[in-house]
Each structure stands twice: as C-alpha cells, then as structure tokens.
Amino acid sequence: MGLITSSGLPGHSNLRARICNALDRCQEFRDIDFKESGSWGELRWKIIRTVISMGNLRGGGIIILGVSQRNDTWNLDGISSEHLASFDVDDFTDQVNAYISPYVDITLVTVDYSTEQRFLAIAVDEFLDTPLVCKKNGPSPKDLVEGAIYVRSYGKPETTRIMRAEQLHDLLELAAEKRARRLITLSHRIGLVPGTSAKEQFDQELSGLVQTLPVPVARQPHWQIVVRPENYERELVPSLTNCSQLVERARVKLSGWSYPCLTFNSSLSARGSNWISSWVDLNLGRAEYWRIYQSGQFVHYLTFWSQSSEDLQEINQSVRRQSSYGMQESIPGYVAIPDMIFNMTGMYEFAARLCESGIYRGAVTFQVKLVGIRGFVLAQPRSWLGFSGFHQVTESSLEHLMSVSSIDLIANPREYAVNSVIWFVERFGWNHPPKTAFAQTQQQLFE
C-alpha cells in the first residue's frame, strides 16, 4: 500500500507554499481546482478529467480535496479521515493513468492547513512531449470519452472538452515549444549545433567588469589574473557566505601581505547576485581588485608597484647603466621580479587551497596577463645574485595560459609559480634565468 506523504517534508516546501496560498485566497484559478471531501470511488471520474486538463496546462496544476462550495461561498472543511483512507498512492496513479495517454506524473500530499483541517492535494505535472488524451471511455459520456482532450477554460475556471479550434491554440503552442526545445537539445548532443562551452560561460561572467572597477587598476599597466575550474556550474559554491569563508580560509600570507588582499571595511567590498569582491587603493600606486564567483571563477587585477619609489628610482639608474642605449629617457616603467614572484606564488598557493577545499576538481585553468607593458624593463630593487643585463619587453601585453590538474597543483604549487615566472622573464629577453634564485626568493616569502 502506498502511503501519502505530508507536504511538510522539505522536498515538498514549494508545493506546500503553493497549496497554502490557494487556500488563503480561497479562489479557483486555471491551475487550482477545489473539490469537496469525497472518497476515491465517488470522485474518480471528476478527478481523472481534471488531471487530464491540468496536465495539458502550462506549468500543470493542483486539485485540492476538502473545499466545498455553498451559496457561492467556499468552505475550508478539510477531507474526512474516512475519505482520505480511500486514496492509495500506487493504486491512484495506476488507475488514473489507465485512462490517460501518454503517462502523466502525479504527486499526492496531505496538507495540515490548521490544527483541525487536513486537505488532500493532487499535483499534476504538465505533459512531457505530447498533450494528454483520454484513451478509453468511462461509465458514461459525461464522465470520460475515448479520444477526448480536456483543458482548463478561461473565464470561469473549469475542466472542459475541446470542441472548437481556438481551444487548441495554447495547447498546440506549448507542444510546439517542447518539441523545438527537444530538437535543439538533440542537435547539441549529436554535434549539429555547438553548445555553449564552459569558457564562454565563464567569459560571460566577466563581461563588462573592467569598465566598472571601483579602483583605477585597468587605466594603467596592470596584472590580470583569472583562475577557473574545469566545468561551469553557476552555484558551485552554495552561497555568498560560503564564498567569503572560502576566501578567508584559502588566502595566502606572504611576507606580511595577503594574497588576495582581504579587507573588513564594508566600503572596500561589495557583492552581487553570484559574487563577492574586495579592493584596495593604497594611494602609493599599488591598487588591486578581486572578485570570486559562486561558479568558482576568481579574477584579480593588480597594478605594478609604484614607479616613483626610492627603490625604483635606484633601479632606474642601475638599469640604464646596463642598457646599451645609455641614459635614455624612453623607459616607460618597470616590472619588479620580486613582485612577479609574489603574485605567481600567491596565485598558485591560493588555487591549491581551493582545490583542497573541494571547489576545484579536475583541471584548473590559469590565465595571467601583463597589460600595457610595451617597453617595460625587468627590475630588482636590491642587489641580487644572478640578476644582470637589460631586459625589455617589446609587446604591449603578455598572456600566459596554464591548465593544471588539481592533484598536481596541490602537490607542488610553488614549482608551478617559479615556472610561470621563468615563462614571463624569458619574454622580456632573459635567457637562462636563475631558477634557483627565484625559488630562494620565493622561500623567503614564507619566512
């Protein structure tokens, strides 16, 4: 015997809200039908007719048993225990579908609307592909007619048999939409129509972001870092609160700095429908902004360290002495190697911790760009073993793409960071850069 479940179960919360709302209003609609308390035997044919009509309605509908009408007034009497006992989920579903083609999905729940009233609700899903048709006669023509199509009428909400062509309009439109969606889905599945890739969905999240940054990062030479999981799932991280907790746990502390920056000042943070962000503008030429989405996508914009600090003025003199062009004035700026090591180490360590949290699985994609750097020169603020020569980039931007398995990333994020530093400095024209010196500088960040 199939027991009828209560609408109070968590899985029926939306259905319960819809039923209670209908009882609160005490009014029938196209998708809401009231019936007086009665046994399954007494109401069988009326219920089957209404099930067919609700199944042919966009969004389906609900039949609520236990509401009577007297003198144009609805009374919330509830269904009697005796009548309720005559309904069995398994038998009910089988007996209803014995008269309907194709099969229709039905859900039966009880609703305790007050301390004394209980109602029985029959939720009917809209048809899957093909409109519902009565497939055999009932005891009399007024009950069920083989081949008849029943729908919910406009105006006075009631179940009626289709007798005129205009009554078919909504039904045929709904069926056509379903068939079109099915064909499109099939076309994507077999490759006739390319589907939206994960990359396209991630890119769409970032659309227009640069133009709306609260700090002027993108208006000057800067870093642009994007980290993504392998697949796109809009709410991979369940909530924005979880996003905040995730960043707090995964952020990396390097030489007293945090990657990414994390401020508890509400004026330096924001959140949207599926993301949180934070930023800082230290008024020292070093601004940054980051955002993490519930999809797991992380984007980070950072300016280069100030080109006017004492350290970099010292660099200016040192680098020019090494330049074969002498004391030229055309160097637009510098990329400090320790800054590069800091950012790459922070990025990979942060991503590795996201992997450990279970957010990143499979492959993790890294996209790192240096933007607006044509003519920039590599620099080291202090004397450094292994650094010599004049290394100047000729392109306006450099983009480094990496895809790393989450397992490998967790095992050795620092190795990947050093290799990325090497990738960049080679594009500045530095052949055979000292990997060991980079690794030693990296280690000092953790001390």
XYZ file of C-alpha atoms in Angstrom:
447
model
C 0.000 0.000 0.000
C 1.421 3.380 -0.997
C 1.304 5.923 1.778
C 0.568 9.567 1.077
C 3.378 11.819 2.301
C 2.969 15.094 4.134
C 3.587 18.402 2.401
C 5.587 19.344 5.494
C 8.592 17.363 4.242
C 11.468 19.551 2.968
C 11.152 18.216 -0.571
C 7.571 19.498 -0.796
C 8.185 23.000 0.595
C 7.468 24.799 -2.695
C 4.375 22.688 -3.340
C 3.092 23.319 0.177
C 3.541 27.077 -0.219
C 1.562 26.985 -3.452
C -1.269 24.956 -1.851
C -1.484 27.142 1.259
C -1.523 30.250 -0.903
C -4.509 28.831 -2.815
C -6.325 28.044 0.446
C -5.537 31.511 1.792
C -7.151 33.095 -1.257
C -9.974 30.536 -1.342
C -10.365 31.057 -5.069
C -10.124 28.721 -8.053
C -7.837 29.509 -10.984
C -6.949 27.683 -14.170
C -4.219 25.848 -12.261
C -6.175 25.416 -8.991
C -9.288 23.257 -8.674
C -11.249 22.691 -5.453
C -13.326 19.584 -4.769
C -15.493 18.700 -1.807
C -14.400 15.913 0.519
C -15.228 12.555 -1.006
C -13.866 9.059 -1.454
C -11.822 7.954 -4.432
C -14.787 5.925 -5.665
C -17.092 8.941 -5.537
C -14.703 11.413 -7.179
C -12.816 9.114 -9.565
C -14.172 10.383 -12.903
C -14.125 14.059 -11.976
C -10.543 13.726 -10.775
C -9.362 11.915 -13.920
C -10.974 14.548 -16.179
C -9.334 17.323 -14.156
C -5.959 15.551 -14.145
C -6.031 15.450 -17.962
C -6.920 19.141 -18.162
C -4.253 20.157 -15.627
C -1.634 18.066 -17.452
C -2.465 19.967 -20.645
C -1.894 23.301 -18.886
C 1.428 25.162 -18.952
C 3.021 24.531 -15.562
C 0.470 21.889 -14.601
C -1.959 22.392 -11.749
C -3.237 21.266 -8.357
C -6.504 19.634 -7.303
C -7.325 20.249 -3.627
C -9.841 17.966 -1.905
C -11.682 19.242 1.158
C -13.078 22.573 -0.057
C -16.842 22.815 -0.510
C -18.971 25.488 -2.115
C -22.293 26.586 -0.605
C -24.238 29.557 -1.979
C -21.217 30.978 -3.826
C -19.108 30.672 -0.673
C -16.107 28.398 -0.310
C -15.783 26.479 2.949
C -12.470 25.051 4.076
C -13.912 21.889 5.615
C -10.935 19.622 5.033
C -11.088 15.988 3.924
C -12.522 13.428 6.317
C -10.320 10.619 7.628
C -12.626 8.046 6.030
C -12.382 9.665 2.605
C -8.630 10.136 2.912
C -8.179 6.447 3.721
C -9.735 5.508 0.358
C -6.769 7.026 -1.513
C -3.677 4.891 -2.058
C -0.777 6.474 -3.949
C 0.151 3.423 -6.020
C -3.403 2.416 -6.906
C -4.385 6.011 -7.572
C -1.538 6.607 -10.026
C -2.165 3.343 -11.875
C -5.927 3.833 -12.110
C -5.640 7.428 -13.305
C -3.058 6.603 -15.969
C -5.179 3.685 -17.163
C -7.383 6.324 -18.810
C -4.687 8.743 -19.991
C -2.225 8.666 -22.882
C 0.645 9.333 -22.591
C 1.598 8.776 -18.930
C 1.245 11.761 -16.583
C 3.268 12.393 -13.410
C 1.181 12.955 -10.282
C 2.120 13.791 -6.685
C -0.235 13.246 -3.739
C 0.378 15.038 -0.435
C -1.630 15.813 2.658
C -1.718 19.388 3.899
C -2.366 20.255 7.540
C -3.646 23.759 6.982
C -4.720 24.315 10.593
C -4.892 22.312 13.801
C -8.241 20.833 12.758
C -8.191 20.833 8.964
C -6.382 18.431 6.662
C -6.583 18.543 2.885
C -5.507 16.169 0.134
C -3.678 17.786 -2.774
C -3.055 16.197 -6.168
C -0.255 17.988 -8.052
C -0.251 17.296 -11.797
C 2.822 17.963 -13.969
C 2.360 19.423 -17.432
C 2.751 16.883 -20.231
C 6.295 15.953 -21.208
C 6.166 15.991 -25.027
C 2.691 15.133 -26.283
C -0.636 16.531 -24.996
C -2.720 14.214 -22.828
C -5.658 12.376 -24.385
C -8.343 10.212 -22.770
C -7.640 6.711 -24.076
C -10.819 4.881 -23.050
C -14.415 5.553 -22.132
C -15.732 5.981 -18.626
C -19.078 4.568 -17.437
C -20.950 7.332 -19.294
C -20.127 10.020 -21.896
C -20.361 12.748 -19.267
C -17.515 11.091 -17.374
C -14.825 10.260 -19.937
C -14.823 9.859 -23.715
C -12.155 7.930 -25.603
C -10.084 10.273 -27.794
C -11.244 13.402 -25.969
C -8.819 16.166 -24.979
C -9.713 18.051 -21.818
C -8.365 21.521 -20.975
C -8.889 24.244 -18.377
C -11.105 27.037 -19.633
C -10.533 30.770 -19.398
C -13.070 32.908 -17.557
C -14.718 30.545 -15.097
C -12.007 28.007 -14.174
C -13.340 24.571 -15.033
C -12.466 21.440 -16.967
C -13.920 21.297 -20.457
C -13.588 19.104 -23.515
C -12.098 20.708 -26.631
C -14.911 21.328 -29.096
C -13.587 24.325 -31.088
C -10.347 25.005 -32.959
C -9.462 28.113 -30.922
C -9.398 25.982 -27.768
C -6.384 24.177 -29.227
C -4.242 27.308 -29.576
C -2.484 27.289 -26.171
C -2.095 23.516 -26.195
C -0.516 23.380 -29.654
C 1.783 26.298 -28.818
C 3.030 24.553 -25.667
C 3.545 21.288 -27.565
C 5.462 23.112 -30.323
C 7.759 24.784 -27.773
C 8.519 21.452 -26.160
C 9.253 19.798 -29.482
C 11.505 22.685 -30.533
C 13.474 22.502 -27.269
C 13.802 18.761 -27.675
C 15.163 19.124 -31.217
C 17.619 21.826 -30.144
C 18.836 19.670 -27.248
C 19.246 16.704 -29.574
C 21.141 18.857 -32.076
C 23.556 19.960 -29.356
C 24.003 16.397 -28.124
C 24.880 14.931 -31.516
C 27.016 17.903 -32.511
C 24.835 19.511 -35.177
C 24.718 22.722 -33.142
C 27.652 23.681 -30.921
C 26.653 24.153 -27.300
C 27.792 26.931 -25.017
C 31.228 25.968 -23.739
C 32.380 26.369 -20.161
C 34.848 29.014 -21.364
C 32.046 31.040 -22.947
C 30.001 30.866 -19.747
C 32.964 31.942 -17.606
C 33.769 34.750 -20.062
C 30.166 35.930 -19.870
C 30.506 36.337 -16.092
C 33.400 38.746 -16.632
C 31.682 40.725 -19.383
C 31.859 44.446 -18.633
C 33.699 44.018 -15.329
C 36.788 46.051 -16.281
C 34.669 49.119 -17.035
C 33.068 49.065 -13.568
C 36.075 48.590 -11.275
C 35.895 50.874 -8.196
C 39.661 51.490 -8.312
C 41.616 52.684 -11.378
C 43.525 49.447 -11.927
C 42.678 48.951 -15.590
C 43.549 52.542 -16.560
C 47.254 51.878 -16.076
C 49.646 48.972 -16.692
C 48.481 46.046 -14.591
C 48.276 42.346 -13.878
C 45.129 40.467 -14.838
C 44.749 37.024 -13.257
C 41.874 34.625 -13.918
C 41.560 31.195 -12.290
C 38.777 28.787 -13.270
C 37.614 25.248 -12.543
C 37.270 22.814 -15.420
C 33.473 22.888 -15.703
C 30.951 25.680 -15.329
C 28.338 25.430 -12.589
C 26.736 28.739 -11.672
C 26.329 27.912 -7.968
C 29.202 25.515 -7.381
C 29.754 27.386 -4.115
C 26.317 27.186 -2.431
C 26.103 30.736 -1.065
C 27.846 34.106 -0.893
C 28.574 33.446 2.782
C 30.404 30.299 1.698
C 32.363 32.410 -0.807
C 33.520 34.740 1.987
C 34.518 31.828 4.198
C 36.305 30.188 1.291
C 38.492 33.217 0.576
C 39.241 33.702 4.277
C 40.442 30.100 4.622
C 42.329 29.946 1.322
C 44.110 33.314 1.298
C 47.893 33.167 1.467
C 50.055 35.250 3.805
C 53.392 36.149 2.251
C 55.901 38.452 3.958
C 53.155 40.159 5.925
C 50.919 40.658 2.894
C 47.805 38.714 1.997
C 47.003 37.165 -1.355
C 44.382 38.181 -2.246
C 44.007 41.329 -0.176
C 41.219 40.964 2.366
C 39.639 43.990 3.973
C 36.908 44.026 6.576
C 35.953 47.592 5.640
C 32.471 47.454 4.109
C 33.265 50.492 1.957
C 36.013 48.471 0.243
C 33.943 45.395 -0.561
C 30.804 44.529 -2.471
C 28.658 41.622 -3.565
C 26.306 40.865 -6.411
C 23.848 38.151 -7.335
C 26.553 35.473 -7.552
C 29.845 37.062 -6.478
C 31.724 38.889 -3.735
C 34.623 41.310 -4.177
C 37.146 43.417 -2.320
C 39.652 46.076 -3.307
C 42.338 48.391 -2.003
C 43.915 51.593 -3.254
C 46.871 52.455 -1.056
C 47.495 55.757 -2.865
C 51.020 54.542 -3.389
C 50.497 53.468 -6.942
C 49.562 49.943 -5.867
C 45.856 49.225 -6.308
C 44.151 45.874 -6.601
C 40.688 44.405 -7.020
C 39.500 40.810 -6.833
C 36.204 39.033 -7.295
C 35.182 35.424 -6.758
C 32.026 33.955 -8.249
C 29.890 31.119 -6.947
C 30.995 29.271 -10.090
C 34.481 29.169 -8.544
C 35.924 31.656 -11.033
C 38.431 34.025 -9.425
C 39.619 37.230 -11.110
C 42.309 39.562 -9.777
C 43.546 42.922 -11.093
C 46.730 44.484 -9.658
C 48.809 47.474 -10.646
C 52.591 47.305 -10.580
C 54.433 48.713 -7.596
C 54.928 52.475 -7.780
C 57.305 53.639 -10.477
C 58.323 56.625 -8.350
C 59.516 54.993 -5.124
C 63.106 55.377 -3.978
C 63.815 51.737 -4.743
C 62.671 52.041 -8.317
C 64.482 55.337 -8.814
C 67.603 53.450 -7.844
C 66.626 50.763 -10.347
C 66.205 53.425 -12.985
C 69.829 54.428 -12.685
C 71.133 50.869 -12.421
C 69.192 49.531 -15.378
C 70.099 52.407 -17.637
C 73.782 51.870 -16.922
C 73.359 48.307 -18.152
C 71.432 49.388 -21.217
C 73.336 49.516 -24.454
C 71.332 52.678 -25.182
C 72.858 54.544 -22.262
C 70.952 57.141 -20.226
C 67.818 57.154 -22.368
C 64.562 58.634 -21.121
C 62.226 56.294 -23.019
C 61.757 53.553 -20.412
C 58.028 53.772 -19.508
C 58.163 51.560 -16.449
C 59.484 48.502 -14.666
C 58.271 45.077 -13.598
C 59.905 44.143 -10.315
C 60.923 40.488 -10.247
C 60.013 40.018 -6.542
C 56.550 41.372 -7.369
C 56.256 38.780 -10.110
C 57.349 36.005 -7.747
C 54.909 37.218 -5.079
C 51.925 37.290 -7.436
C 52.614 33.935 -9.056
C 53.273 32.243 -5.721
C 50.155 33.738 -4.179
C 48.002 32.766 -7.157
C 49.077 29.121 -7.283
C 49.033 28.669 -3.494
C 45.548 30.214 -3.294
C 44.276 27.964 -6.092
C 45.828 24.897 -4.455
C 43.921 25.647 -1.257
C 40.715 25.972 -3.266
C 41.483 22.523 -4.648
C 41.934 21.177 -1.128
C 38.543 22.615 -0.180
C 36.945 20.609 -2.987
C 35.919 23.613 -5.080
C 38.394 22.900 -7.871
C 38.375 19.364 -9.207
C 39.871 18.024 -12.384
C 41.817 20.623 -14.331
C 42.342 24.181 -13.110
C 42.891 26.869 -15.734
C 45.146 29.886 -15.143
C 45.173 32.963 -17.355
C 47.772 35.569 -16.409
C 48.258 38.759 -18.414
C 50.615 41.681 -18.084
C 48.760 44.554 -19.744
C 50.114 47.875 -21.073
C 53.785 46.956 -20.676
C 55.367 47.781 -24.038
C 58.923 48.969 -23.336
C 58.833 47.940 -19.657
C 62.068 46.622 -18.198
C 62.707 43.891 -15.630
C 63.993 45.258 -12.357
C 65.268 44.114 -8.979
C 65.147 46.658 -6.114
C 68.210 45.318 -4.321
C 71.455 43.735 -5.463
C 70.622 40.164 -6.319
C 72.862 37.285 -7.264
C 72.052 36.161 -10.767
C 70.359 39.319 -11.999
C 72.170 41.303 -14.630
C 71.628 42.842 -18.008
C 68.959 44.926 -19.646
C 65.710 43.021 -20.286
C 62.962 44.941 -22.045
C 59.647 43.652 -23.402
C 58.604 44.613 -26.922
C 54.909 43.675 -26.842
C 52.113 45.657 -25.222
C 50.855 42.616 -23.317
C 51.959 39.121 -22.378
C 49.468 36.332 -21.748
C 50.388 33.065 -20.049
C 47.857 30.202 -20.130
C 48.176 27.104 -17.978
C 45.966 24.092 -17.271
C 46.976 22.039 -14.243
C 45.324 19.017 -12.677
C 44.090 19.743 -9.164
C 46.093 16.790 -7.825
C 49.362 18.092 -9.282
C 48.599 21.626 -8.132
C 48.058 20.553 -4.530
C 51.317 18.574 -4.653
C 53.586 21.425 -5.756
C 52.087 24.900 -6.269
C 55.449 26.617 -5.692
C 57.067 24.775 -8.579
C 54.336 25.954 -10.934
C 54.774 29.513 -9.644
C 58.517 29.566 -10.361
C 57.976 28.075 -13.823
C 55.474 30.828 -14.626
C 57.962 33.486 -13.502
C 60.519 31.944 -15.846
C 57.965 32.000 -18.681
C 57.474 35.752 -18.239
C 61.094 36.819 -17.801
C 62.085 34.903 -20.920
C 59.565 37.058 -22.846
C 61.491 40.075 -21.578
C 64.559 38.656 -23.310
C 66.293 36.992 -20.341
C 67.799 33.713 -21.466
C 68.651 31.048 -18.893
C 67.092 32.836 -15.894
C 68.274 31.537 -12.487
C 65.512 29.201 -11.333
C 67.315 28.506 -8.059
C 67.479 32.218 -7.210
C 63.762 32.558 -7.938
C 62.993 29.614 -5.646
C 65.128 31.111 -2.861
C 63.300 34.438 -3.116
C 60.027 32.550 -3.066
C 61.019 30.679 0.089
C 61.733 33.965 1.857
C 58.091 34.957 1.348
C 57.054 32.202 3.750
C 59.645 33.024 6.419
